PDB file of C-alpha atoms and ligand atoms in Angstrom:
ATOM      1  CA  MET Z   1     -45.357 -33.217  -5.180  1.00 69.00           C
ATOM      2  CA  PRO Z   2     -46.388 -36.833  -5.740  1.00 76.00           C
ATOM      3  CA  GLU Z   3     -44.170 -38.057  -7.901  1.00 80.00           C
ATOM      4  CA  LEU Z   4     -45.099 -40.940 -10.041  1.00 86.00           C
ATOM      5  CA  PRO Z   5     -44.273 -44.192  -7.453  1.00 83.00           C
ATOM      6  CA  GLU Z   6     -46.125 -41.972  -5.142  1.00 82.00           C
ATOM      7  CA  VAL Z   7     -49.293 -41.747  -6.991  1.00 88.00           C
ATOM      8  CA  GLU Z   8     -49.030 -45.391  -8.706  1.00 89.00           C
ATOM      9  CA  THR Z   9     -48.642 -46.851  -3.939  1.00 86.00           C
ATOM     10  CA  ILE Z  10     -51.759 -44.286  -4.135  1.00 89.00           C
ATOM     11  CA  LYS Z  11     -53.432 -45.572  -6.491  1.00 92.00           C
ATOM     12  CA  ASN Z  12     -52.781 -49.566  -5.429  1.00 90.00           C
ATOM     13  CA  ALA Z  13     -53.950 -48.944  -1.811  1.00 89.00           C
ATOM     14  CA  VAL Z  14     -56.890 -46.747  -3.205  1.00 93.00           C
ATOM     15  CA  GLU Z  15     -57.641 -50.295  -5.679  1.00 94.00           C
ATOM     16  CA  LYS Z  16     -57.220 -52.816  -2.938  1.00 92.00           C
ATOM     17  CA  PHE Z  17     -59.396 -50.681  -0.426  1.00 93.00           C
ATOM     18  CA  ALA Z  18     -62.128 -49.545  -3.274  1.00 95.00           C
ATOM     19  CA  CYS Z  19     -62.244 -52.630  -6.247  1.00 94.00           C
ATOM     20  CA  ASN Z  20     -65.933 -53.529  -7.024  1.00 97.00           C
ATOM     21  CA  ALA Z  21     -67.273 -50.368  -3.785  1.00 98.00           C
ATOM     22  CA  ARG Z  22     -69.608 -48.881  -4.741  1.00 98.00           C
ATOM     23  CA  ILE Z  23     -70.540 -45.435  -4.371  1.00 98.00           C
ATOM     24  CA  LEU Z  24     -73.276 -43.934  -2.036  1.00 98.00           C
ATOM     25  CA  SER Z  25     -72.871 -40.760  -2.011  1.00 97.00           C
ATOM     26  CA  ALA Z  26     -69.989 -38.268  -2.819  1.00 98.00           C
ATOM     27  CA  GLN Z  27     -69.875 -35.039  -1.289  1.00 97.00           C
ATOM     28  CA  VAL Z  28     -67.744 -32.118  -2.644  1.00 98.00           C
ATOM     29  CA  ARG Z  29     -66.876 -29.206   0.603  1.00 97.00           C
ATOM     30  CA  GLN Z  30     -65.267 -27.165  -1.803  1.00 97.00           C
ATOM     31  CA  PRO Z  31     -64.427 -27.428  -5.158  1.00 97.00           C
ATOM     32  CA  ARG Z  32     -62.418 -24.560  -6.004  1.00 97.00           C
ATOM     33  CA  LEU Z  33     -59.084 -27.220  -6.612  1.00 97.00           C
ATOM     34  CA  ARG Z  34     -56.367 -26.241  -9.575  1.00 95.00           C
ATOM     35  CA  GLU Z  35     -59.818 -25.877 -11.719  1.00 95.00           C
ATOM     36  CA  LEU Z  36     -63.521 -26.051 -10.473  1.00 97.00           C
ATOM     37  CA  VAL Z  37     -64.855 -30.045  -9.778  1.00 98.00           C
ATOM     38  CA  PRO Z  38     -67.912 -30.205 -11.951  1.00 98.00           C
ATOM     39  CA  ALA Z  39     -70.574 -29.096 -10.713  1.00 97.00           C
ATOM     40  CA  ASP Z  40     -72.682 -33.116 -11.168  1.00 98.00           C
ATOM     41  CA  PHE Z  41     -69.450 -34.563 -10.257  1.00 98.00           C
ATOM     42  CA  ALA Z  42     -71.556 -36.604  -6.850  1.00 98.00           C
ATOM     43  CA  GLU Z  43     -74.564 -37.341  -9.615  1.00 98.00           C
ATOM     44  CA  ARG Z  44     -72.107 -38.651 -11.929  1.00 98.00           C
ATOM     45  CA  ILE Z  45     -70.186 -41.135  -9.117  1.00 98.00           C
ATOM     46  CA  ASN Z  46     -73.871 -41.353  -7.028  1.00 98.00           C
ATOM     47  CA  GLY Z  47     -74.819 -45.679  -7.454  1.00 98.00           C
ATOM     48  CA  THR Z  48     -71.526 -46.608  -9.725  1.00 98.00           C
ATOM     49  CA  ARG Z  49     -69.935 -49.099  -9.441  1.00 98.00           C
ATOM     50  CA  ILE Z  50     -65.921 -49.133  -9.391  1.00 98.00           C
ATOM     51  CA  THR Z  51     -64.919 -51.041 -12.119  1.00 98.00           C
ATOM     52  CA  GLY Z  52     -61.201 -50.437 -11.357  1.00 97.00           C
ATOM     53  CA  LEU Z  53     -58.568 -48.581 -10.978  1.00 97.00           C
ATOM     54  CA  THR Z  54     -55.340 -47.242 -13.743  1.00 96.00           C
ATOM     55  CA  ARG Z  55     -52.393 -44.669 -14.290  1.00 94.00           C
ATOM     56  CA  ILE Z  56     -51.514 -42.451 -16.644  1.00 92.00           C
ATOM     57  CA  ALA Z  57     -48.526 -40.368 -15.952  1.00 89.00           C
ATOM     58  CA  LYS Z  58     -48.855 -38.740 -12.257  1.00 88.00           C
ATOM     59  CA  TYR Z  59     -52.619 -39.414 -12.882  1.00 94.00           C
ATOM     60  CA  MET Z  60     -54.886 -41.770 -11.268  1.00 96.00           C
ATOM     61  CA  ILE Z  61     -58.197 -43.290 -12.724  1.00 98.00           C
ATOM     62  CA  ILE Z  62     -60.676 -43.947 -10.935  1.00 98.00           C
ATOM     63  CA  ASN Z  63     -62.985 -46.652 -14.017  1.00 98.00           C
ATOM     64  CA  LEU Z  64     -67.343 -47.065 -12.982  1.00 98.00           C
ATOM     65  CA  ASN Z  65     -69.337 -49.630 -14.919  1.00 98.00           C
ATOM     66  CA  ASN Z  66     -71.096 -45.743 -15.619  1.00 98.00           C
ATOM     67  CA  GLY Z  67     -68.807 -45.209 -18.414  1.00 98.00           C
ATOM     68  CA  LEU Z  68     -66.945 -42.484 -16.898  1.00 98.00           C
ATOM     69  CA  SER Z  69     -63.887 -42.111 -15.021  1.00 98.00           C
ATOM     70  CA  ILE Z  70     -62.427 -39.883 -12.121  1.00 98.00           C
ATOM     71  CA  ILE Z  71     -59.357 -37.680 -13.688  1.00 98.00           C
ATOM     72  CA  TRP Z  72     -57.055 -37.280  -9.892  1.00 97.00           C
ATOM     73  CA  HIS Z  73     -54.222 -35.385  -9.336  1.00 95.00           C
ATOM     74  CA  PHE Z  74     -52.709 -34.654  -5.846  1.00 92.00           C
ATOM     75  CA  GLY Z  75     -50.578 -31.417  -7.304  1.00 90.00           C
ATOM     76  CA  MET Z  76     -48.562 -30.421  -4.666  1.00 85.00           C
ATOM     77  CA  SER Z  77     -50.206 -31.362  -1.556  1.00 85.00           C
ATOM     78  CA  GLY Z  78     -53.367 -33.725  -2.205  1.00 90.00           C
ATOM     79  CA  LYS Z  79     -53.137 -36.679  -0.168  1.00 89.00           C
ATOM     80  CA  ILE Z  80     -56.242 -39.932   0.405  1.00 92.00           C
ATOM     81  CA  LYS Z  81     -56.937 -41.296   3.525  1.00 91.00           C
ATOM     82  CA  THR Z  82     -58.567 -43.930   3.642  1.00 92.00           C
ATOM     83  CA  GLU Z  83     -61.338 -44.526   6.396  1.00 92.00           C
ATOM     84  CA  ALA Z  84     -63.552 -47.514   7.112  1.00 92.00           C
ATOM     85  CA  LEU Z  85     -66.651 -44.487   8.875  1.00 93.00           C
ATOM     86  CA  MET Z  86     -67.181 -41.323   8.809  1.00 94.00           C
ATOM     87  CA  PRO Z  87     -64.955 -39.546  11.205  1.00 93.00           C
ATOM     88  CA  LYS Z  88     -66.535 -37.825  13.421  1.00 95.00           C
ATOM     89  CA  THR Z  89     -64.768 -34.123  12.611  1.00 94.00           C
ATOM     90  CA  LEU Z  90     -63.512 -33.466   9.465  1.00 95.00           C
ATOM     91  CA  ASP Z  91     -60.552 -31.542   8.494  1.00 94.00           C
ATOM     92  CA  LYS Z  92     -60.887 -28.178   7.511  1.00 95.00           C
ATOM     93  CA  HIS Z  93     -58.982 -29.572   4.047  1.00 95.00           C
ATOM     94  CA  ASP Z  94     -61.080 -32.439   3.858  1.00 96.00           C
ATOM     95  CA  HIS Z  95     -62.860 -31.454   0.225  1.00 98.00           C
ATOM     96  CA  ILE Z  96     -64.025 -34.152  -1.133  1.00 98.00           C
ATOM     97  CA  ILE Z  97     -65.556 -37.566   0.812  1.00 98.00           C
ATOM     98  CA  ILE Z  98     -66.379 -40.573  -1.380  1.00 98.00           C
ATOM     99  CA  THR Z  99     -68.571 -43.130   0.346  1.00 98.00           C
ATOM    100  CA  THR Z 100     -68.741 -46.208  -0.464  1.00 98.00           C
ATOM    101  CA  ASP Z 101     -69.959 -49.591   0.560  1.00 97.00           C
ATOM    102  CA  LYS Z 102     -66.147 -50.730   2.252  1.00 96.00           C
ATOM    103  CA  GLY Z 103     -65.487 -47.683   3.446  1.00 95.00           C
ATOM    104  CA  ILE Z 104     -64.678 -44.500   3.027  1.00 95.00           C
ATOM    105  CA  ILE Z 105     -62.513 -42.219   0.401  1.00 95.00           C
ATOM    106  CA  ILE Z 106     -61.608 -38.922   1.720  1.00 95.00           C
ATOM    107  CA  TYR Z 107     -59.192 -36.102  -0.272  1.00 95.00           C
ATOM    108  CA  ASN Z 108     -57.303 -33.532   1.589  1.00 93.00           C
ATOM    109  CA  ASP Z 109     -55.291 -31.081  -0.380  1.00 93.00           C
ATOM    110  CA  THR Z 110     -53.943 -28.341   1.542  1.00 92.00           C
ATOM    111  CA  ARG Z 111     -52.724 -26.640  -0.831  1.00 93.00           C
ATOM    112  CA  ARG Z 112     -55.125 -26.954  -3.732  1.00 96.00           C
ATOM    113  CA  PHE Z 113     -53.159 -27.279  -6.351  1.00 94.00           C
ATOM    114  CA  GLY Z 114     -54.948 -30.789  -7.602  1.00 96.00           C
ATOM    115  CA  LEU Z 115     -57.539 -31.838  -9.780  1.00 97.00           C
ATOM    116  CA  VAL Z 116     -60.723 -33.987  -9.814  1.00 98.00           C
ATOM    117  CA  THR Z 117     -63.094 -34.502 -13.117  1.00 98.00           C
ATOM    118  CA  LEU Z 118     -64.750 -36.905 -15.078  1.00 98.00           C
ATOM    119  CA  CYS Z 119     -64.465 -38.260 -18.508  1.00 98.00           C
ATOM    120  CA  GLU Z 120     -65.776 -40.772 -20.427  1.00 98.00           C
ATOM    121  CA  SER Z 121     -64.117 -43.801 -19.724  1.00 97.00           C
ATOM    122  CA  GLU Z 122     -64.116 -44.601 -23.838  1.00 96.00           C
ATOM    123  CA  LYS Z 123     -62.223 -41.087 -24.428  1.00 96.00           C
ATOM    124  CA  LEU Z 124     -59.789 -40.463 -21.966  1.00 94.00           C
ATOM    125  CA  ARG Z 125     -56.525 -40.680 -23.809  1.00 89.00           C
ATOM    126  CA  GLN Z 126     -58.096 -37.799 -26.073  1.00 92.00           C
ATOM    127  CA  HIS Z 127     -58.585 -35.906 -22.181  1.00 95.00           C
ATOM    128  CA  ARG Z 128     -56.976 -32.095 -22.086  1.00 94.00           C
ATOM    129  CA  CYS Z 129     -54.635 -33.741 -19.934  1.00 93.00           C
ATOM    130  CA  PHE Z 130     -53.030 -36.031 -20.952  1.00 91.00           C
ATOM    131  CA  ALA Z 131     -53.419 -34.406 -25.323  1.00 86.00           C
ATOM    132  CA  ARG Z 132     -49.211 -33.591 -25.191  1.00 88.00           C
ATOM    133  CA  ILE Z 133     -48.049 -36.860 -21.829  1.00 91.00           C
ATOM    134  CA  GLY Z 134     -44.932 -38.907 -23.472  1.00 94.00           C
ATOM    135  CA  LEU Z 135     -44.194 -42.109 -23.249  1.00 95.00           C
ATOM    136  CA  ASP Z 136     -45.013 -44.011 -20.299  1.00 94.00           C
ATOM    137  CA  PRO Z 137     -41.429 -45.250 -18.634  1.00 95.00           C
ATOM    138  CA  TRP Z 138     -42.634 -48.749 -18.507  1.00 95.00           C
ATOM    139  CA  ASP Z 139     -44.208 -48.513 -22.590  1.00 95.00           C
ATOM    140  CA  GLU Z 140     -42.662 -50.953 -24.371  1.00 96.00           C
ATOM    141  CA  ASN Z 141     -41.935 -47.763 -26.928  1.00 97.00           C
ATOM    142  CA  LEU Z 142     -39.808 -46.378 -24.793  1.00 98.00           C
ATOM    143  CA  THR Z 143     -36.222 -47.837 -26.569  1.00 98.00           C
ATOM    144  CA  ALA Z 144     -33.425 -46.520 -26.925  1.00 98.00           C
ATOM    145  CA  ASP Z 145     -33.642 -45.315 -30.097  1.00 98.00           C
ATOM    146  CA  TYR Z 146     -36.953 -43.416 -29.381  1.00 98.00           C
ATOM    147  CA  LEU Z 147     -34.178 -41.154 -26.354  1.00 98.00           C
ATOM    148  CA  LEU Z 148     -31.795 -40.466 -28.944  1.00 98.00           C
ATOM    149  CA  ASN Z 149     -34.598 -39.234 -31.115  1.00 98.00           C
ATOM    150  CA  LYS Z 150     -35.992 -36.384 -29.200  1.00 97.00           C
ATOM    151  CA  PHE Z 151     -32.466 -35.775 -27.572  1.00 98.00           C
ATOM    152  CA  LYS Z 152     -31.135 -34.849 -31.307  1.00 97.00           C
ATOM    153  CA  ASN Z 153     -29.823 -31.237 -31.752  1.00 96.00           C
ATOM    154  CA  ARG Z 154     -31.412 -30.987 -27.973  1.00 97.00           C
ATOM    155  CA  LYS Z 155     -29.088 -28.668 -26.047  1.00 97.00           C
ATOM    156  CA  THR Z 156     -30.969 -27.923 -22.878  1.00 96.00           C
ATOM    157  CA  ALA Z 157     -29.649 -30.476 -20.226  1.00 98.00           C
ATOM    158  CA  VAL Z 158     -29.935 -34.352 -19.782  1.00 98.00           C
ATOM    159  CA  LYS Z 159     -31.298 -33.533 -16.997  1.00 98.00           C
ATOM    160  CA  THR Z 160     -34.229 -30.707 -18.048  1.00 97.00           C
ATOM    161  CA  ALA Z 161     -34.555 -32.544 -21.156  1.00 97.00           C
ATOM    162  CA  LEU Z 162     -35.528 -35.696 -18.837  1.00 97.00           C
ATOM    163  CA  LEU Z 163     -37.901 -33.400 -16.918  1.00 95.00           C
ATOM    164  CA  ASP Z 164     -39.664 -32.902 -19.919  1.00 95.00           C
ATOM    165  CA  GLN Z 165     -43.205 -35.021 -19.737  1.00 92.00           C
ATOM    166  CA  GLU Z 166     -43.099 -34.181 -23.321  1.00 94.00           C
ATOM    167  CA  ILE Z 167     -40.382 -37.422 -23.689  1.00 97.00           C
ATOM    168  CA  ILE Z 168     -41.277 -39.808 -20.631  1.00 96.00           C
ATOM    169  CA  CYS Z 169     -43.995 -38.627 -17.989  1.00 92.00           C
ATOM    170  CA  GLY Z 170     -43.576 -39.307 -14.498  1.00 86.00           C
ATOM    171  CA  ILE Z 171     -39.637 -38.565 -14.179  1.00 89.00           C
ATOM    172  CA  GLY Z 172     -40.120 -35.789 -11.243  1.00 86.00           C
ATOM    173  CA  ASN Z 173     -36.890 -33.510 -10.187  1.00 89.00           C
ATOM    174  CA  ILE Z 174     -35.385 -36.275  -7.789  1.00 87.00           C
ATOM    175  CA  TYR Z 175     -35.860 -39.156  -9.691  1.00 90.00           C
ATOM    176  CA  ALA Z 176     -34.090 -37.350 -12.835  1.00 95.00           C
ATOM    177  CA  SER Z 177     -30.679 -37.126  -9.885  1.00 95.00           C
ATOM    178  CA  GLU Z 178     -30.710 -40.483  -9.429  1.00 94.00           C
ATOM    179  CA  ILE Z 179     -31.320 -42.245 -12.311  1.00 96.00           C
ATOM    180  CA  LEU Z 180     -28.613 -39.629 -13.692  1.00 98.00           C
ATOM    181  CA  TYR Z 181     -26.676 -41.168 -10.993  1.00 98.00           C
ATOM    182  CA  LYS Z 182     -26.410 -44.757 -11.900  1.00 97.00           C
ATOM    183  CA  ALA Z 183     -25.783 -44.345 -15.927  1.00 98.00           C
ATOM    184  CA  ARG Z 184     -23.221 -42.130 -14.261  1.00 98.00           C
ATOM    185  CA  ILE Z 185     -24.426 -39.059 -16.319  1.00 98.00           C
ATOM    186  CA  LEU Z 186     -23.157 -35.593 -15.453  1.00 98.00           C
ATOM    187  CA  PRO Z 187     -26.823 -34.005 -15.450  1.00 98.00           C
ATOM    188  CA  GLN Z 188     -25.079 -30.523 -17.454  1.00 98.00           C
ATOM    189  CA  ARG Z 189     -24.367 -32.656 -20.132  1.00 98.00           C
ATOM    190  CA  LYS Z 190     -26.414 -31.353 -23.279  1.00 98.00           C
ATOM    191  CA  ALA Z 191     -28.946 -34.149 -24.044  1.00 98.00           C
ATOM    192  CA  GLU Z 192     -27.798 -34.385 -27.387  1.00 98.00           C
ATOM    193  CA  SER Z 193     -24.754 -35.755 -26.355  1.00 98.00           C
ATOM    194  CA  VAL Z 194     -25.813 -38.563 -24.782  1.00 98.00           C
ATOM    195  CA  THR Z 195     -24.941 -41.902 -26.213  1.00 98.00           C
ATOM    196  CA  ALA Z 196     -27.001 -44.965 -27.547  1.00 98.00           C
ATOM    197  CA  GLU Z 197     -25.998 -47.044 -24.726  1.00 98.00           C
ATOM    198  CA  GLU Z 198     -26.367 -43.939 -22.486  1.00 98.00           C
ATOM    199  CA  ALA Z 199     -29.547 -44.295 -23.537  1.00 98.00           C
ATOM    200  CA  THR Z 200     -30.136 -48.004 -22.839  1.00 98.00           C
ATOM    201  CA  GLU Z 201     -29.661 -47.392 -19.159  1.00 98.00           C
ATOM    202  CA  ILE Z 202     -31.319 -44.236 -18.436  1.00 98.00           C
ATOM    203  CA  ILE Z 203     -34.094 -46.158 -19.564  1.00 98.00           C
ATOM    204  CA  SER Z 204     -33.102 -49.379 -16.988  1.00 98.00           C
ATOM    205  CA  TYR Z 205     -32.274 -46.973 -13.827  1.00 97.00           C
ATOM    206  CA  THR Z 206     -35.638 -45.040 -15.137  1.00 96.00           C
ATOM    207  CA  ARG Z 207     -37.999 -48.325 -14.468  1.00 96.00           C
ATOM    208  CA  GLU Z 208     -35.048 -49.753 -11.953  1.00 94.00           C
ATOM    209  CA  ILE Z 209     -34.822 -46.923  -9.581  1.00 90.00           C
ATOM    210  CA  LEU Z 210     -39.953 -46.129 -10.241  1.00 89.00           C
ATOM    211  CA  SER Z 211     -40.156 -49.584  -9.612  1.00 90.00           C
ATOM    212  CA  ASP Z 212     -37.909 -49.269  -6.060  1.00 85.00           C
ATOM    213  CA  SER Z 213     -39.477 -46.761  -4.632  1.00 82.00           C
ATOM    214  CA  ILE Z 214     -43.290 -48.123  -6.429  1.00 81.00           C
ATOM    215  CA  LYS Z 215     -42.005 -51.610  -3.795  1.00 78.00           C
ATOM    216  CA  ALA Z 216     -40.968 -48.947  -1.237  1.00 74.00           C
ATOM    217  CA  GLY Z 217     -43.907 -47.398  -0.725  1.00 67.00           C
ATOM    218  CA  GLY Z 218     -46.249 -50.587  -0.831  1.00 48.00           C
ATOM    219  CA  SER Z 219     -44.462 -51.613   2.164  1.00 46.00           C
ATOM    220  CA  THR Z 220     -45.141 -49.132   4.363  1.00 44.00           C
ATOM    221  CA  ILE Z 221     -49.261 -48.726   2.697  1.00 39.00           C
ATOM    222  CA  HIS Z 222     -50.704 -52.287   3.865  1.00 37.00           C
ATOM    223  CA  ASP Z 223     -51.743 -50.953   6.954  1.00 36.00           C
ATOM    224  CA  TYR Z 224     -54.868 -48.890   6.936  1.00 33.00           C
ATOM    225  CA  LYS Z 225     -55.147 -48.600   9.620  1.00 36.00           C
ATOM    226  CA  ARG Z 226     -52.052 -46.148  10.789  1.00 39.00           C
ATOM    227  CA  PRO Z 227     -52.729 -43.287  12.869  1.00 38.00           C
ATOM    228  CA  ASP Z 228     -52.624 -40.601  10.263  1.00 44.00           C
ATOM    229  CA  GLY Z 229     -54.610 -42.852   8.267  1.00 49.00           C
ATOM    230  CA  ASP Z 230     -52.385 -41.088   5.230  1.00 50.00           C
ATOM    231  CA  ILE Z 231     -51.258 -43.438   2.190  1.00 47.00           C
ATOM    232  CA  GLY Z 232     -48.512 -43.292  -0.496  1.00 42.00           C
ATOM    233  CA  TYR Z 233     -45.675 -41.379   1.768  1.00 44.00           C
ATOM    234  CA  PHE Z 234     -43.009 -43.253   2.646  1.00 43.00           C
ATOM    235  CA  GLN Z 235     -39.516 -42.451   3.228  1.00 49.00           C
ATOM    236  CA  GLN Z 236     -37.149 -42.751   0.137  1.00 57.00           C
ATOM    237  CA  LYS Z 237     -33.566 -44.206   0.264  1.00 73.00           C
ATOM    238  CA  HIS Z 238     -31.435 -41.623  -2.153  1.00 85.00           C
ATOM    239  CA  CYS Z 239     -27.813 -42.028  -3.311  1.00 91.00           C
ATOM    240  CA  VAL Z 240     -27.345 -38.287  -4.090  1.00 93.00           C
ATOM    241  CA  TYR Z 241     -30.529 -35.978  -3.779  1.00 91.00           C
ATOM    242  CA  ASN Z 242     -30.195 -33.619  -0.936  1.00 90.00           C
ATOM    243  CA  LYS Z 243     -26.908 -35.146   0.098  1.00 92.00           C
ATOM    244  CA  THR Z 244     -24.874 -32.091  -0.633  1.00 95.00           C
ATOM    245  CA  GLY Z 245     -21.063 -32.529   0.460  1.00 95.00           C
ATOM    246  CA  GLN Z 246     -22.096 -36.657   1.402  1.00 94.00           C
ATOM    247  CA  ARG Z 247     -19.535 -38.849  -0.019  1.00 93.00           C
ATOM    248  CA  CYS Z 248     -22.046 -40.955  -2.568  1.00 93.00           C
ATOM    249  CA  PRO Z 249     -22.964 -44.626  -2.532  1.00 93.00           C
ATOM    250  CA  ASP Z 250     -20.516 -46.039  -4.579  1.00 93.00           C
ATOM    251  CA  CYS Z 251     -17.355 -43.263  -4.069  1.00 90.00           C
ATOM    252  CA  LYS Z 252     -14.551 -44.050  -2.330  1.00 86.00           C
ATOM    253  CA  CYS Z 253     -12.509 -40.715  -3.054  1.00 81.00           C
ATOM    254  CA  ASN Z 254     -11.373 -38.149  -0.134  1.00 85.00           C
ATOM    255  CA  ILE Z 255     -14.145 -35.972  -0.147  1.00 88.00           C
ATOM    256  CA  GLN Z 256     -11.863 -33.287   1.771  1.00 88.00           C
ATOM    257  CA  LYS Z 257     -10.863 -33.257  -1.895  1.00 86.00           C
ATOM    258  CA  SER Z 258     -13.930 -34.258  -4.190  1.00 87.00           C
ATOM    259  CA  GLY Z 259     -16.465 -32.364  -2.256  1.00 92.00           C
ATOM    260  CA  GLY Z 260     -18.150 -35.075  -2.887  1.00 95.00           C
ATOM    261  CA  ILE Z 261     -21.552 -34.733  -4.083  1.00 96.00           C
ATOM    262  CA  GLN Z 262     -22.627 -31.984  -5.282  1.00 97.00           C
ATOM    263  CA  LYS Z 263     -25.771 -28.936  -5.938  1.00 97.00           C
ATOM    264  CA  ASP Z 264     -26.410 -27.293  -8.922  1.00 97.00           C
ATOM    265  CA  ILE Z 265     -29.613 -25.014  -9.582  1.00 97.00           C
ATOM    266  CA  GLN Z 266     -31.133 -26.253 -12.939  1.00 95.00           C
ATOM    267  CA  GLY Z 267     -33.902 -24.373 -14.654  1.00 91.00           C
ATOM    268  CA  GLY Z 268     -34.417 -23.750 -11.092  1.00 92.00           C
ATOM    269  CA  ARG Z 269     -34.279 -26.707  -9.919  1.00 94.00           C
ATOM    270  CA  SER Z 270     -32.447 -28.904  -7.396  1.00 95.00           C
ATOM    271  CA  THR Z 271     -29.613 -31.230  -8.769  1.00 97.00           C
ATOM    272  CA  PHE Z 272     -27.338 -33.181  -6.811  1.00 97.00           C
ATOM    273  CA  TYR Z 273     -24.667 -35.740  -8.944  1.00 97.00           C
ATOM    274  CA  CYS Z 274     -21.121 -36.876  -7.774  1.00 96.00           C
ATOM    275  CA  PRO Z 275     -18.343 -34.598  -9.157  1.00 94.00           C
ATOM    276  CA  VAL Z 276     -16.226 -38.059  -9.346  1.00 93.00           C
ATOM    277  CA  LEU Z 277     -18.662 -40.778 -11.223  1.00 95.00           C
ATOM    278  CA  GLN Z 278     -20.481 -38.337 -13.407  1.00 96.00           C
ATOM    279  CA  LYS Z 279     -18.984 -38.375 -16.399  1.00 96.00           C
TER     280      LYS Z 279
HETATM  281 ZN1  LIG R   1     -19.744 -40.209  -5.650  1.00 72.08          ZN
END
């Protein structure tokens, strides 16, 4: 599932490709995504100019010069492909094709959990998609006080609390493990046990890890003519995620004794951590 850094990367790539482009036509080949693509989607965006792109949580927003914005969520498997010219053959999972005067934007989604809809730009923040969204990782209101206040009296595990999109939006499962590893906090601890100092660390590592991932993504997508045509997917350098039994990068411990990186299941999701460094 594309997490915040992937969505930011896709957004940046589409912005580079299509900013100021005029939409010449749009075709919805399969409207049955997570919810139906509006029947008048093509009609309402045809002839408009793309004025810019933004991101809210894991949604890409394409702003148009007619006062509308396209809200785009990639679900489990959604991908954007950009092409200079219309491909001779389309994949059966290429569901939306937007033709602009700068090239073609193709939305491919094998599992069809994505969402593409329209909203008046001025009313974006009030849209139901964003009604229960917490602070963006880079929001200046995201402070240790804010986090401590949200974690107060919360008996749930700190890792589960980090995944709560109503507190901070955009921390996905992989990054929650990585952030807690860097902050040296055991993921099973209760959220309410987090100290002010640890809250500060959580925030700074959240920003650092997500920024690094965005940079890593950005470096793989400057060539739009990659054979597969996909943008926004890249190999991550994880410290603990999916590394059960291995020594973590900061340990000098004997993994025969320590067992190395451990895996736990919390709220149905995999968590990875170092039992030596994380307290
Ligand atoms: Zn370790």
